[in-house]
Structure formats: C-alpha cells, structure tokens
Amino acid sequence: MTERCHGDTRPPTGPRARTAIVLATAALLAATGAAFLPSTASAGTTLGASAAEKGRYFGTAVAASRLSDNAYTTILNREFNMVTAENEMKMNATEPQQGRFSYGAAEQIVNHARSRGMSVRGHTLAWHSQQPGWMESMSGSALRQAMLNHVTQVATHFRGQVVAWDVVNEAFADGGSGGRRDSNLQRTGNDWIEAAFRAADAADPNAKLCYNDYNTDNWTHAKTQGVYNMVRDFKARGVPIDCVGFQSHFNNNSPYVSNYRTTLSSFAALGVDVQITELDIQGAPANTYRSVVEDCMAVPRCNGITVWGIRDSDSWLASQTPLLFNSNGSKKAAYDAVLAALNNGSAVPTTAPPTSAPPTSVPPTSAPPTSVPPTTTPPPGGGCTATLQDSTRWGDRFNSQVTVSGASNWSVVVAVTPPQKVSATWNGSPSWDSSGNVMTMRSNGSGNVFGFTTMANGNWTRPQVLSCTAS
Ligand code: G3I
C-alpha cells in the first residue's frame, strides 16, 4: 500500500497500491476543497442511479431464497446497484464441513447481481457468530489455521466478483471497555484480525478489505473509539485495510445521533473508505433516513449505503418496519427522503488527471479526456440520433450521458468494451445481450437524456453508440 510505513516490508500489491493512489488523490482534493462537482442537473429516479450519479452506490441485503419472488426481484433490479448476501457467504454457509466448501446459494446471488450490472459486497469472511459447528468447537492454533484457510479459500473463490469484503465482522465488545469481544477467534491471539486481513489481501488483492461492526456510529462511544484506534494502528503498521463498514442498525436503544457525520469523517481521515453496510431504522422515520444519507454524501470517502433488506417483510426486524418499502412493495416516505437526499448531495470529487488515471494500464488513446468531442450515432440509425458525452470520471469508473434527438420514444444500443461493465443506469429502461456488454436502453418517460456508469476494470475506452431507433 502506498501509505505503508513503520516496518511493513510487504512489496506494495499493484492494484491495492493503485487504489490507494487514487483514493489519496481524492482525499487530497477533498481536503483542499478542490474539484467538487456541482450537483448534476439530471436527477436520478432510482436509488442506485441517483447514487451512481454522485459516484456512490446504493445497495441492499439479498436472501437467495427470495430471488424467486417476482415482486422482490422487480424492486431489487430497478432500485439497487450493490448487493450483499444476507447469510449465504457466512462461514456456516460456505464451509459447512471442514474443508468442504459450498457456494451454491452465494453464487445464485452473485450471478443475479453481476448479470444485471450490480456490484457485490462480500459478507463476511471471519466472525465469532454463525460459525459452522466444527469451527465453534475448535481453539488455539488449529482454529487460527482453519480461519485463515477459510478466508483464503472463500476470497479466492470469489476473486474478481466481490468489490469489497467484510473481512472481519463484529470483533469489538459492547459496553464501555472499548476492547475486543471475547470469542474463540479472539482467544487465538489479539493479532487474529490483522492475520485475517493479510490472508484476504493475498487471496484477492483487488477487493477493498473492510472491518465491519454495529454500535460504532456514535463518535463518543468507547466501542467506536476502540475500532478507530485499531484502524489507526493498522494504517500505521501497513496492515492492508481499505475500509470500515458501519452497520447502522438504528433503533430506540441505539438511535441515530448527529455526531454520526463526525464518526464517518474521522475514520475517513485515517485514510480508509467508509461504507454504511446494514442500514435499517426502527419505524423508518423519513427525517432520520434523510440525515443518514446527507451524512454519507457530506463525506467524500463515504462510498455508498446498503440497506438491510428491501421490503419490511424481508427484514430481520420485520415488526419494526425499518426499511424503505412496505411489505406490499410500495415506496415509503423514507424512500422519497433518501432519493431526494441522494439527488441533492455532492458528488465525490473526481480524480485529477494525470495521477488519477489507473497509471500503468491506460493506453493513451483510451482515456476519455474532457476535450474529446461527443460521439454521435452513425447515420444508419432509424429515425433518431444519439450523442454520447463523457461525464464524471473516478479512479475505477466513469459516467457517460447520451442525448437523443429526433424522437421521444426511442431505443439506443450502446456497447462497452470487455472487461468493462455497466454498473448503473438512469433515465431509461435497460436490457442486455447475453455477453452483458451490449445494452439496449429504451425511453421510459424520463426525457431524452439517459446516463450510465461503466466500471473500467482497467480499460478506459469510451462506450460506443451503435444505433438509435425511433419507435
Ligand atoms: O433458513 C433457516 C430455516 O431453514 C430454519 O427453519 C430457521 C429456524 O431458525 O432458520 C433459518 O435460518 C435463519 C436465517 O437467518 C435465515 O432466515 C437463522 O436461524 C437466523 O439466525 C438467521 O438470522 C440472520 C442473522 O444475521 C444471524 O446472525 C439474519 O437473517 C441476518 O439478517 C442477520 O444479519 C446480521 C449481519 O450478518 C451482521 N450484522 C447484524 C445483522 C443482523 O443480525
């Protein structure tokens, strides 16, 4: 990592080092107040699209067993561009017997998400809870080895498919100690967390590696400070940590507090990304949801927000009705508040060229400099013209905007270059060919300008408009 110091002798891993350069640039720009984008004029109409327009994601926990529910997948596919498996990637699910790995349900979720251009957060590699029975009864060096093997196997299996891993979950104690939670993993030695991070780094050097916990939202709480001190120590010693997840299960006993933004920005100042990973709020008050989103949008290194389920009936706390959709699938007031806060929020700073371009892999012709003129569909269209313009660019992805003229009902075919993937769209109804690289966008009543986010995956070639057809 570029911020290694104090005796970390690891050679910097290429991708993680590149990410650190980009993020450091973004943090620098943020710190100096430079290069913030104005809010874009076109407001997204779904959570994922609105977040993507601001350089962020909006995700949800997904249960494999619900993927056959049409009402559920309709909302999932329309609204979200990040997915977390609610239970299917946990240790008891992925290694039910020692050395025998089982990925079926997890792969169902990963495939559903990725085939639709959504990204995946991995949850979770090492946790004191939901361990398989064989692991619960282990201790000492045998347990340490088994845990590290699990981290290595699972992170390797999903390498390239998971953008961020909750490497370690909930390792700190509740209450006033600010120390570690007692568990069989903790009893293998205090260094078990950093050992897990190093194993995950070796297995998947491209994924962001997060520490994830609950009741770490209030800046004054001892638990928050305990995690903060660990992250500061990890950064100082070069332990490969990229992000901190704040579960943010808010309820009457553990309410949202206004210093939440201080918590997010203080962690970010340590040089890590912050992510809201399991948001739900008892009763779903619109004002509190709005505040949480505004807090994330105010912190440039807050990458995105994941709610812990889609409809109230999908929630682990269904009786608290804590989510954005009613059990019948309709949008609640909290949904409108969240969408508005996303659309009103600040975009994350763009990375400043030339240091922001993924340095080694960008051929000179493929980078989309701002001066490149827009491309227009070739004449064989079909009654309309589509013009593609470059929009915001970040370290790992970029937005494009397409303006259609000559028709109000249209379909535009756009191709991206593999391994690029479209991760979000707005102001149109997309469908895909079997390769996932050719998108047909149809007008959906949102006007004649649509947009999309492309994950570069190392290739910065500008997407191509293949045709525009009036219908
Ligand atoms: O699928 C079985 C079912 O076959 C069986 O009949 C039933 C009987 O108990 O259990 C079902 O499994 C349950 C599973 O959820 C799926 O519904 C488990 O018992 C139950 O323990 C499990 O709860 C999950 C919980 O983690 C376990 O710790 C919740 O769904 C899940 O939302 C929750 O998620 C956690 C995050 O991972 C970490 N942060 C806190 C968050 C909320 O607890």
Short mmCIF file of C-alpha atoms and ligand atoms in Angstrom, two decimals:
data_model
loop_
_atom_site.label_atom_id
_atom_site.label_comp_id
_atom_site.label_asym_id
_atom_site.label_seq_id
_atom_site.Cartn_x
_atom_site.Cartn_y
_atom_site.Cartn_z
CA MET A 1 0.00 0.00 0.00
CA THR A 2 1.32 3.45 -0.68
CA GLU A 3 0.75 4.53 2.88
CA ARG A 4 2.93 1.75 4.27
CA CYS A 5 5.43 2.77 6.89
CA HIS A 6 6.86 1.61 10.17
CA GLY A 7 8.30 -1.69 9.25
CA ASP A 8 5.81 -3.07 6.73
CA THR A 9 8.12 -4.91 4.42
CA ARG A 10 5.47 -6.21 2.04
CA PRO A 11 6.01 -5.14 -1.53
CA PRO A 12 3.07 -2.95 -2.48
CA THR A 13 0.49 -5.03 -4.30
CA GLY A 14 -0.19 -3.43 -7.65
CA PRO A 15 -3.95 -2.98 -7.63
CA ARG A 16 -4.19 -2.11 -3.94
CA ALA A 17 -1.35 0.40 -4.38
CA ARG A 18 -3.17 1.93 -7.35
CA THR A 19 -6.40 2.20 -5.39
CA ALA A 20 -4.51 3.90 -2.60
CA ILE A 21 -3.05 6.45 -5.02
CA VAL A 22 -6.46 7.26 -6.41
CA LEU A 23 -8.08 7.46 -3.02
CA ALA A 24 -5.27 9.56 -1.64
CA THR A 25 -5.75 11.93 -4.55
CA ALA A 26 -9.47 12.08 -3.87
CA ALA A 27 -8.84 12.68 -0.19
CA LEU A 28 -6.38 15.43 -1.00
CA LEU A 29 -8.82 17.13 -3.31
CA ALA A 30 -11.49 16.83 -0.68
CA ALA A 31 -9.22 18.23 1.98
CA THR A 32 -8.36 21.21 -0.14
CA GLY A 33 -11.96 21.67 -1.19
CA ALA A 34 -10.92 21.48 -4.83
CA ALA A 35 -12.61 19.81 -7.77
CA PHE A 36 -16.02 19.16 -6.24
CA LEU A 37 -18.58 18.68 -8.92
CA PRO A 38 -21.72 20.70 -8.83
CA SER A 39 -24.87 18.65 -8.40
CA THR A 40 -25.77 17.27 -11.78
CA ALA A 41 -28.80 18.78 -13.42
CA SER A 42 -30.46 15.48 -14.21
CA ALA A 43 -31.77 13.82 -11.09
CA GLY A 44 -31.84 10.05 -10.95
CA THR A 45 -35.15 8.34 -10.45
CA THR A 46 -33.96 5.24 -8.62
CA LEU A 47 -31.73 4.81 -5.57
CA GLY A 48 -28.89 3.13 -7.45
CA ALA A 49 -28.90 5.56 -10.35
CA SER A 50 -29.06 8.61 -8.11
CA ALA A 51 -26.19 7.31 -6.01
CA ALA A 52 -24.20 6.44 -9.14
CA GLU A 53 -24.61 9.95 -10.49
CA LYS A 54 -22.82 11.10 -7.35
CA GLY A 55 -20.09 8.48 -7.62
CA ARG A 56 -21.57 6.22 -4.97
CA TYR A 57 -23.64 3.05 -4.73
CA PHE A 58 -26.94 2.16 -3.11
CA GLY A 59 -27.24 -1.46 -2.10
CA THR A 60 -29.37 -3.96 -0.26
CA ALA A 61 -29.01 -7.26 1.53
CA VAL A 62 -30.42 -10.08 -0.56
CA ALA A 63 -31.61 -13.54 0.51
CA ALA A 64 -31.18 -16.26 -2.12
CA SER A 65 -34.50 -17.80 -1.09
CA ARG A 66 -36.33 -14.64 -2.18
CA LEU A 67 -34.91 -14.47 -5.70
CA SER A 68 -37.89 -16.48 -6.94
CA ASP A 69 -40.27 -13.78 -5.66
CA ASN A 70 -41.10 -11.61 -8.62
CA ALA A 71 -42.21 -8.60 -6.60
CA TYR A 72 -38.90 -8.74 -4.71
CA THR A 73 -36.66 -9.00 -7.76
CA THR A 74 -38.59 -6.27 -9.57
CA ILE A 75 -37.64 -3.80 -6.84
CA LEU A 76 -34.13 -5.21 -6.49
CA ASN A 77 -33.38 -4.94 -10.19
CA ARG A 78 -34.89 -1.49 -10.53
CA GLU A 79 -33.52 0.27 -7.45
CA PHE A 80 -30.16 -1.14 -6.38
CA ASN A 81 -26.65 -1.33 -7.82
CA MET A 82 -24.91 -3.15 -4.95
CA VAL A 83 -25.85 -6.40 -3.31
CA THR A 84 -24.80 -8.10 -0.05
CA ALA A 85 -25.69 -11.73 0.62
CA GLU A 86 -27.67 -11.59 3.87
CA ASN A 87 -26.49 -15.01 5.11
CA GLU A 88 -25.16 -17.00 2.17
CA MET A 89 -21.47 -16.01 2.35
CA LYS A 90 -21.13 -16.52 6.09
CA MET A 91 -18.78 -19.17 7.44
CA ASN A 92 -21.51 -21.70 8.25
CA ALA A 93 -22.92 -21.36 4.74
CA THR A 94 -19.67 -21.55 2.77
CA GLU A 95 -17.78 -24.21 4.77
CA PRO A 96 -20.42 -26.35 6.44
CA GLN A 97 -17.92 -29.19 6.89
CA GLN A 98 -14.25 -28.53 7.38
CA GLY A 99 -12.50 -28.34 4.03
CA ARG A 100 -15.76 -28.81 2.09
CA PHE A 101 -16.88 -25.57 0.60
CA SER A 102 -20.40 -24.88 -0.56
CA TYR A 103 -21.04 -21.83 -2.72
CA GLY A 104 -24.38 -22.57 -4.41
CA ALA A 105 -26.63 -20.06 -2.66
CA ALA A 106 -23.92 -17.38 -2.62
CA GLU A 107 -23.31 -17.86 -6.34
CA GLN A 108 -27.02 -17.52 -7.04
CA ILE A 109 -26.90 -14.05 -5.51
CA VAL A 110 -23.58 -13.09 -7.12
CA ASN A 111 -24.77 -14.21 -10.55
CA HIS A 112 -28.11 -12.46 -10.21
CA ALA A 113 -26.35 -9.23 -9.30
CA ARG A 114 -23.45 -9.29 -11.74
CA SER A 115 -25.51 -10.33 -14.74
CA ARG A 116 -27.52 -7.14 -14.19
CA GLY A 117 -24.55 -4.86 -13.72
CA MET A 118 -24.80 -4.68 -9.93
CA SER A 119 -21.70 -4.99 -7.74
CA VAL A 120 -21.33 -7.31 -4.76
CA ARG A 121 -20.13 -6.74 -1.19
CA GLY A 122 -18.86 -9.91 0.46
CA HIS A 123 -20.17 -10.59 3.97
CA THR A 124 -18.30 -11.99 5.84
CA LEU A 125 -15.03 -13.93 5.98
CA ALA A 126 -14.37 -14.16 9.73
CA TRP A 127 -16.89 -13.73 12.55
CA HIS A 128 -17.44 -15.16 16.01
CA SER A 129 -21.08 -15.82 15.11
CA GLN A 130 -22.66 -18.13 12.52
CA GLN A 131 -19.62 -20.37 12.52
CA PRO A 132 -20.14 -23.93 11.36
CA GLY A 133 -20.42 -26.40 14.23
CA TRP A 134 -17.00 -27.90 13.58
CA MET A 135 -15.36 -24.49 13.97
CA GLU A 136 -17.30 -23.48 17.08
CA SER A 137 -15.66 -26.30 18.98
CA MET A 138 -12.12 -25.51 17.85
CA SER A 139 -9.49 -23.43 19.60
CA GLY A 140 -5.86 -22.39 19.53
CA SER A 141 -3.61 -22.76 16.52
CA ALA A 142 -5.92 -25.29 14.86
CA LEU A 143 -8.71 -22.71 14.87
CA ARG A 144 -6.37 -19.94 13.70
CA GLN A 145 -5.28 -22.10 10.76
CA ALA A 146 -8.84 -23.11 9.94
CA MET A 147 -9.94 -19.48 10.00
CA LEU A 148 -7.10 -18.37 7.75
CA ASN A 149 -7.75 -21.23 5.35
CA HIS A 150 -11.41 -20.24 5.23
CA VAL A 151 -10.54 -16.62 4.46
CA THR A 152 -8.12 -17.70 1.74
CA GLN A 153 -10.45 -20.20 0.11
CA VAL A 154 -13.56 -18.05 0.05
CA ALA A 155 -11.81 -14.84 -1.01
CA THR A 156 -10.00 -16.77 -3.75
CA HIS A 157 -13.22 -18.39 -4.95
CA PHE A 158 -14.92 -15.01 -5.39
CA ARG A 159 -11.83 -13.13 -6.58
CA GLY A 160 -12.81 -10.57 -9.18
CA GLN A 161 -16.52 -10.81 -8.33
CA VAL A 162 -16.63 -9.04 -4.99
CA VAL A 163 -15.72 -5.36 -4.82
CA ALA A 164 -15.42 -5.19 -1.03
CA TRP A 165 -15.18 -7.81 1.70
CA ASP A 166 -16.23 -7.55 5.31
CA VAL A 167 -13.07 -9.42 6.24
CA VAL A 168 -13.80 -9.34 9.96
CA ASN A 169 -17.21 -8.71 11.48
CA GLU A 170 -18.17 -7.52 14.97
CA ALA A 171 -14.93 -8.19 16.83
CA PHE A 172 -15.33 -5.44 19.43
CA ALA A 173 -17.16 -5.65 22.74
CA ASP A 174 -20.31 -3.71 23.57
CA GLY A 175 -20.27 -1.50 26.63
CA GLY A 176 -17.62 0.82 27.95
CA SER A 177 -14.41 -1.17 27.62
CA GLY A 178 -13.53 -0.20 24.05
CA GLY A 179 -11.79 -3.54 23.81
CA ARG A 180 -12.20 -6.74 21.88
CA ARG A 181 -15.13 -9.09 22.26
CA ASP A 182 -14.29 -12.43 23.84
CA SER A 183 -14.65 -15.25 21.31
CA ASN A 184 -12.91 -18.41 20.22
CA LEU A 185 -11.19 -16.37 17.48
CA GLN A 186 -10.05 -13.68 19.92
CA ARG A 187 -8.59 -16.34 22.17
CA THR A 188 -6.27 -17.43 19.35
CA GLY A 189 -4.38 -14.15 19.90
CA ASN A 190 -5.01 -10.44 19.51
CA ASP A 191 -3.41 -10.45 16.06
CA TRP A 192 -6.17 -12.64 14.58
CA ILE A 193 -7.81 -9.67 12.86
CA GLU A 194 -4.70 -8.47 11.07
CA ALA A 195 -3.87 -12.06 10.14
CA ALA A 196 -7.29 -12.33 8.50
CA PHE A 197 -6.73 -9.09 6.58
CA ARG A 198 -3.33 -10.23 5.32
CA ALA A 199 -4.81 -13.55 4.17
CA ALA A 200 -7.64 -11.77 2.36
CA ASP A 201 -5.18 -9.37 0.74
CA ALA A 202 -3.10 -12.23 -0.58
CA ALA A 203 -6.19 -14.02 -1.91
CA ASP A 204 -7.86 -11.02 -3.56
CA PRO A 205 -5.57 -8.03 -3.91
CA ASN A 206 -8.20 -6.06 -5.87
CA ALA A 207 -11.09 -6.18 -3.42
CA LYS A 208 -11.44 -3.48 -0.81
CA LEU A 209 -10.96 -5.02 2.61
CA CYS A 210 -13.27 -3.74 5.35
CA TYR A 211 -13.72 -4.10 9.09
CA ASN A 212 -17.48 -4.13 9.82
CA ASP A 213 -19.33 -3.59 13.12
CA TYR A 214 -22.50 -2.29 14.81
CA ASN A 215 -22.94 0.33 17.53
CA THR A 216 -19.93 2.15 16.19
CA ASP A 217 -21.97 5.10 14.92
CA ASN A 218 -21.78 7.36 17.96
CA TRP A 219 -18.41 9.08 18.00
CA THR A 220 -18.37 9.33 21.80
CA HIS A 221 -18.88 5.62 22.42
CA ALA A 222 -15.97 3.56 23.70
CA LYS A 223 -16.65 0.88 21.07
CA THR A 224 -16.35 3.44 18.27
CA GLN A 225 -13.08 4.67 19.71
CA GLY A 226 -11.79 1.14 20.10
CA VAL A 227 -12.36 0.39 16.41
CA TYR A 228 -10.91 3.78 15.46
CA ASN A 229 -7.72 3.04 17.40
CA MET A 230 -7.38 -0.35 15.74
CA VAL A 231 -7.78 1.15 12.25
CA ARG A 232 -5.27 3.90 13.05
CA ASP A 233 -2.81 1.28 14.25
CA PHE A 234 -3.40 -0.88 11.16
CA LYS A 235 -2.77 2.09 8.86
CA ALA A 236 0.38 2.99 10.78
CA ARG A 237 1.74 -0.55 10.53
CA GLY A 238 0.71 -1.20 6.94
CA VAL A 239 -1.91 -3.84 7.69
CA PRO A 240 -3.94 -3.97 4.45
CA ILE A 241 -7.25 -2.39 5.45
CA ASP A 242 -9.14 -0.23 2.94
CA CYS A 243 -12.49 0.48 4.52
CA VAL A 244 -14.68 0.44 7.60
CA GLY A 245 -18.29 -0.67 7.48
CA PHE A 246 -20.83 0.93 9.80
CA GLN A 247 -23.78 -1.43 10.07
CA SER A 248 -26.04 1.35 11.36
CA HIS A 249 -28.94 -0.66 12.75
CA PHE A 250 -30.70 2.27 14.42
CA ASN A 251 -33.46 1.69 16.95
CA ASN A 252 -34.80 3.20 20.16
CA ASN A 253 -31.99 1.71 22.22
CA SER A 254 -29.28 2.61 19.75
CA PRO A 255 -30.56 5.72 17.99
CA TYR A 256 -29.07 7.77 15.21
CA VAL A 257 -27.05 10.64 16.65
CA SER A 258 -25.99 13.86 14.99
CA ASN A 259 -22.30 13.12 15.55
CA TYR A 260 -22.59 10.26 13.04
CA ARG A 261 -21.09 12.51 10.38
CA THR A 262 -18.14 13.19 12.67
CA THR A 263 -17.68 9.45 13.05
CA LEU A 264 -17.69 8.86 9.29
CA SER A 265 -15.34 11.75 8.54
CA SER A 266 -12.96 10.90 11.40
CA PHE A 267 -12.49 7.36 10.15
CA ALA A 268 -12.12 8.62 6.58
CA ALA A 269 -9.37 10.95 7.77
CA LEU A 270 -7.38 7.87 8.77
CA GLY A 271 -7.11 7.04 5.07
CA VAL A 272 -9.86 4.45 4.73
CA ASP A 273 -13.13 4.47 2.85
CA VAL A 274 -16.29 4.32 4.90
CA GLN A 275 -19.44 2.45 3.93
CA ILE A 276 -22.85 2.19 5.56
CA THR A 277 -23.39 -1.53 5.37
CA GLU A 278 -26.62 -2.69 7.03
CA LEU A 279 -28.85 0.33 7.44
CA ASP A 280 -32.29 -0.03 8.96
CA ILE A 281 -34.11 2.37 11.28
CA GLN A 282 -36.93 1.41 13.63
CA GLY A 283 -40.15 2.84 12.22
CA ALA A 284 -38.28 4.20 9.17
CA PRO A 285 -38.64 7.90 10.03
CA ALA A 286 -38.06 9.87 6.84
CA ASN A 287 -36.04 12.58 8.60
CA THR A 288 -33.59 10.11 10.09
CA TYR A 289 -33.11 8.30 6.79
CA ARG A 290 -32.52 11.70 5.17
CA SER A 291 -29.91 12.61 7.79
CA VAL A 292 -28.02 9.36 7.32
CA VAL A 293 -27.85 9.88 3.56
CA GLU A 294 -26.84 13.52 3.95
CA ASP A 295 -24.07 12.48 6.32
CA CYS A 296 -22.69 9.99 3.83
CA MET A 297 -22.94 12.49 0.98
CA ALA A 298 -21.01 15.04 3.05
CA VAL A 299 -18.02 12.71 3.40
CA PRO A 300 -16.16 12.21 0.11
CA ARG A 301 -14.83 8.83 1.18
CA CYS A 302 -18.31 7.51 2.03
CA ASN A 303 -18.64 5.16 -0.94
CA GLY A 304 -22.23 4.12 -0.51
CA ILE A 305 -25.11 2.86 1.56
CA THR A 306 -26.61 -0.61 1.87
CA VAL A 307 -30.00 -1.15 3.49
CA TRP A 308 -30.51 -4.48 5.26
CA GLY A 309 -33.36 -5.77 3.15
CA ILE A 310 -35.85 -4.48 0.60
CA ARG A 311 -39.40 -4.63 2.00
CA ASP A 312 -40.31 -4.53 5.68
CA SER A 313 -41.38 -8.15 5.37
CA ASP A 314 -37.83 -9.05 4.25
CA SER A 315 -36.22 -7.52 7.34
CA TRP A 316 -34.65 -9.50 10.19
CA LEU A 317 -36.63 -6.99 12.30
CA ALA A 318 -39.87 -7.05 10.32
CA SER A 319 -42.00 -5.92 13.25
CA GLN A 320 -40.01 -2.68 13.46
CA THR A 321 -40.93 -1.84 9.83
CA PRO A 322 -37.45 -0.35 9.41
CA LEU A 323 -36.96 -0.38 5.62
CA LEU A 324 -37.75 1.77 2.58
CA PHE A 325 -40.53 -0.36 1.05
CA ASN A 326 -43.78 -1.59 2.59
CA SER A 327 -44.43 -5.28 2.75
CA ASN A 328 -46.58 -4.86 -0.37
CA GLY A 329 -43.59 -3.35 -2.19
CA SER A 330 -44.69 0.27 -2.30
CA LYS A 331 -42.31 3.11 -1.56
CA LYS A 332 -42.49 4.64 1.93
CA ALA A 333 -41.93 8.28 2.85
CA ALA A 334 -38.40 7.32 3.84
CA TYR A 335 -37.75 6.21 0.26
CA ASP A 336 -38.65 9.66 -1.07
CA ALA A 337 -36.44 11.30 1.55
CA VAL A 338 -33.49 9.07 0.64
CA LEU A 339 -33.91 9.64 -3.10
CA ALA A 340 -34.11 13.40 -2.63
CA ALA A 341 -31.03 13.42 -0.38
CA LEU A 342 -29.09 11.42 -2.96
CA ASN A 343 -30.11 13.80 -5.74
CA ASN A 344 -29.33 16.89 -3.65
CA GLY A 345 -26.00 15.61 -2.37
CA SER A 346 -22.47 16.38 -3.50
CA ALA A 347 -20.71 14.14 -5.95
CA VAL A 348 -17.47 12.63 -4.72
CA PRO A 349 -14.54 14.57 -6.10
CA THR A 350 -13.25 13.50 -9.45
CA THR A 351 -9.73 12.22 -9.50
CA ALA A 352 -7.37 14.72 -11.04
CA PRO A 353 -5.61 13.67 -14.20
CA PRO A 354 -2.91 12.65 -14.83
CA THR A 355 -2.34 10.96 -11.47
CA SER A 356 -5.91 9.74 -11.30
CA ALA A 357 -5.73 7.56 -14.39
CA PRO A 358 -5.07 3.98 -13.39
CA PRO A 359 -1.44 4.56 -14.14
CA THR A 360 0.06 1.58 -15.85
CA SER A 361 -2.87 0.12 -17.71
CA VAL A 362 -4.36 3.07 -19.57
CA PRO A 363 -3.30 3.29 -23.18
CA PRO A 364 -3.05 6.91 -24.19
CA THR A 365 -5.90 6.78 -26.65
CA SER A 366 -8.38 5.17 -24.29
CA ALA A 367 -8.50 7.76 -21.54
CA PRO A 368 -11.52 9.99 -22.04
CA PRO A 369 -10.11 13.49 -21.62
CA THR A 370 -12.68 16.20 -21.18
CA SER A 371 -11.78 17.76 -24.52
CA VAL A 372 -12.79 14.72 -26.58
CA PRO A 373 -15.82 15.66 -28.64
CA PRO A 374 -19.02 13.72 -28.14
CA THR A 375 -19.69 10.80 -30.44
CA THR A 376 -22.89 10.59 -32.41
CA THR A 377 -24.59 7.54 -33.80
CA PRO A 378 -23.63 6.68 -37.35
CA PRO A 379 -26.23 7.54 -39.99
CA PRO A 380 -27.86 4.07 -40.18
CA GLY A 381 -29.93 4.82 -37.15
CA GLY A 382 -33.66 4.63 -37.54
CA GLY A 383 -35.30 7.97 -37.11
CA CYS A 384 -33.25 9.42 -34.28
CA THR A 385 -29.74 10.46 -33.32
CA ALA A 386 -27.92 9.65 -30.09
CA THR A 387 -24.91 11.62 -28.91
CA LEU A 388 -22.66 10.25 -26.17
CA GLN A 389 -20.70 12.59 -23.93
CA ASP A 390 -18.18 11.83 -21.22
CA SER A 391 -19.27 12.83 -17.77
CA THR A 392 -17.71 12.34 -14.35
CA ARG A 393 -14.71 10.09 -14.02
CA TRP A 394 -13.38 8.38 -10.87
CA GLY A 395 -10.43 6.14 -10.20
CA ASP A 396 -12.25 2.95 -11.13
CA ARG A 397 -15.25 4.05 -13.21
CA PHE A 398 -16.80 6.78 -15.30
CA ASN A 399 -20.21 8.12 -16.25
CA SER A 400 -21.49 8.75 -19.75
CA GLN A 401 -24.52 10.75 -20.83
CA VAL A 402 -26.47 10.12 -24.03
CA THR A 403 -28.73 12.75 -25.58
CA VAL A 404 -31.34 11.56 -28.07
CA SER A 405 -32.88 13.84 -30.67
CA GLY A 406 -35.48 13.26 -33.34
CA ALA A 407 -37.83 11.02 -31.36
CA SER A 408 -39.47 10.87 -27.96
CA ASN A 409 -39.89 7.10 -27.96
CA TRP A 410 -36.59 5.52 -28.80
CA SER A 411 -34.21 2.68 -28.20
CA VAL A 412 -30.47 3.23 -28.23
CA VAL A 413 -27.91 0.42 -28.39
CA VAL A 414 -24.62 1.07 -26.58
CA ALA A 415 -21.59 -1.23 -26.35
CA VAL A 416 -18.87 -1.22 -23.71
CA THR A 417 -15.51 -2.93 -24.16
CA PRO A 418 -14.82 -6.03 -22.03
CA PRO A 419 -13.83 -6.23 -19.26
CA GLN A 420 -15.79 -3.03 -18.74
CA LYS A 421 -19.20 -3.48 -17.13
CA VAL A 422 -22.10 -1.09 -16.81
CA SER A 423 -22.88 -0.84 -13.09
CA ALA A 424 -25.75 1.66 -13.07
CA THR A 425 -28.11 3.45 -15.43
CA TRP A 426 -30.63 6.25 -15.12
CA ASN A 427 -33.48 7.82 -17.05
CA GLY A 428 -34.14 4.79 -19.28
CA SER A 429 -35.04 1.09 -19.19
CA PRO A 430 -32.00 -1.06 -19.93
CA SER A 431 -31.79 -4.61 -21.24
CA TRP A 432 -28.70 -6.62 -22.12
CA ASP A 433 -27.43 -9.11 -24.63
CA SER A 434 -26.05 -12.40 -23.36
CA SER A 435 -22.48 -11.08 -23.17
CA GLY A 436 -23.55 -8.28 -20.86
CA ASN A 437 -21.55 -5.84 -22.96
CA VAL A 438 -24.27 -4.54 -25.25
CA MET A 439 -27.04 -2.54 -23.62
CA THR A 440 -30.29 -1.51 -25.25
CA MET A 441 -31.72 1.49 -23.49
CA ARG A 442 -35.38 2.33 -24.11
CA SER A 443 -37.10 5.60 -23.28
CA ASN A 444 -39.17 5.35 -20.11
CA GLY A 445 -40.79 8.75 -19.95
CA SER A 446 -37.85 10.37 -18.15
CA GLY A 447 -36.88 12.57 -21.08
CA ASN A 448 -34.33 12.36 -23.83
CA VAL A 449 -31.11 12.22 -21.84
CA PHE A 450 -30.06 8.99 -20.17
CA GLY A 451 -26.88 8.08 -18.36
CA PHE A 452 -24.88 5.12 -17.17
CA THR A 453 -21.83 4.24 -15.09
CA THR A 454 -19.15 1.98 -16.56
CA MET A 455 -16.73 0.10 -14.31
CA ALA A 456 -13.46 0.44 -16.22
CA ASN A 457 -11.84 -2.75 -14.94
CA GLY A 458 -8.60 -1.39 -16.36
CA ASN A 459 -9.98 -0.36 -19.76
CA TRP A 460 -10.93 3.27 -20.30
CA THR A 461 -12.21 3.01 -23.85
CA ARG A 462 -15.21 5.20 -24.40
CA PRO A 463 -18.51 3.28 -24.85
CA GLN A 464 -19.90 3.30 -28.36
CA VAL A 465 -23.39 4.14 -29.52
CA LEU A 466 -24.28 1.51 -32.14
CA SER A 467 -27.73 2.67 -33.17
CA CYS A 468 -30.71 4.83 -32.34
CA THR A 469 -34.17 3.65 -33.40
CA ALA A 470 -37.41 5.60 -33.11
CA SER A 471 -40.36 3.51 -32.02
O1 G3I B 1 -33.02 -20.83 6.93
C1 G3I B 1 -33.28 -21.33 8.23
C2 G3I B 1 -34.57 -22.11 8.23
O2 G3I B 1 -34.44 -23.23 7.38
C3 G3I B 1 -34.89 -22.52 9.66
O3 G3I B 1 -36.12 -23.17 9.68
C4 G3I B 1 -34.93 -21.33 10.56
C5 G3I B 1 -35.19 -21.72 12.01
O4 G3I B 1 -34.44 -20.99 12.91
O5 G3I B 1 -33.70 -20.66 10.48
C6 G3I B 1 -33.39 -20.19 9.20
O6 G3I B 1 -32.15 -19.54 9.23
C7 G3I B 1 -32.15 -18.27 9.84
C8 G3I B 1 -31.53 -17.28 8.85
O7 G3I B 1 -31.41 -16.01 9.44
C9 G3I B 1 -32.34 -17.15 7.56
O8 G3I B 1 -33.58 -16.60 7.83
C10 G3I B 1 -31.32 -18.30 11.09
O9 G3I B 1 -31.96 -19.11 12.06
C11 G3I B 1 -31.13 -16.92 11.64
O10 G3I B 1 -30.20 -16.97 12.73
C12 G3I B 1 -30.56 -16.01 10.57
O11 G3I B 1 -30.50 -14.71 11.08
C13 G3I B 1 -29.62 -13.85 10.41
C14 G3I B 1 -28.67 -13.25 11.43
O12 G3I B 1 -27.81 -12.33 10.76
C15 G3I B 1 -27.81 -14.31 12.07
O13 G3I B 1 -26.86 -13.76 12.89
C16 G3I B 1 -30.41 -12.76 9.72
O14 G3I B 1 -31.17 -13.32 8.66
C17 G3I B 1 -29.47 -11.71 9.17
O15 G3I B 1 -30.22 -10.60 8.73
C18 G3I B 1 -28.52 -11.25 10.26
O16 G3I B 1 -27.61 -10.32 9.70
C19 G3I B 1 -26.68 -9.76 10.62
C20 G3I B 1 -25.41 -9.47 9.86
O17 G3I B 1 -24.94 -10.63 9.25
C21 G3I B 1 -24.35 -8.89 10.78
N1 G3I B 1 -24.85 -7.74 11.48
C22 G3I B 1 -26.10 -7.92 12.18
C23 G3I B 1 -27.17 -8.44 11.24
C24 G3I B 1 -28.49 -8.55 11.95
O18 G3I B 1 -28.45 -9.53 12.96
#
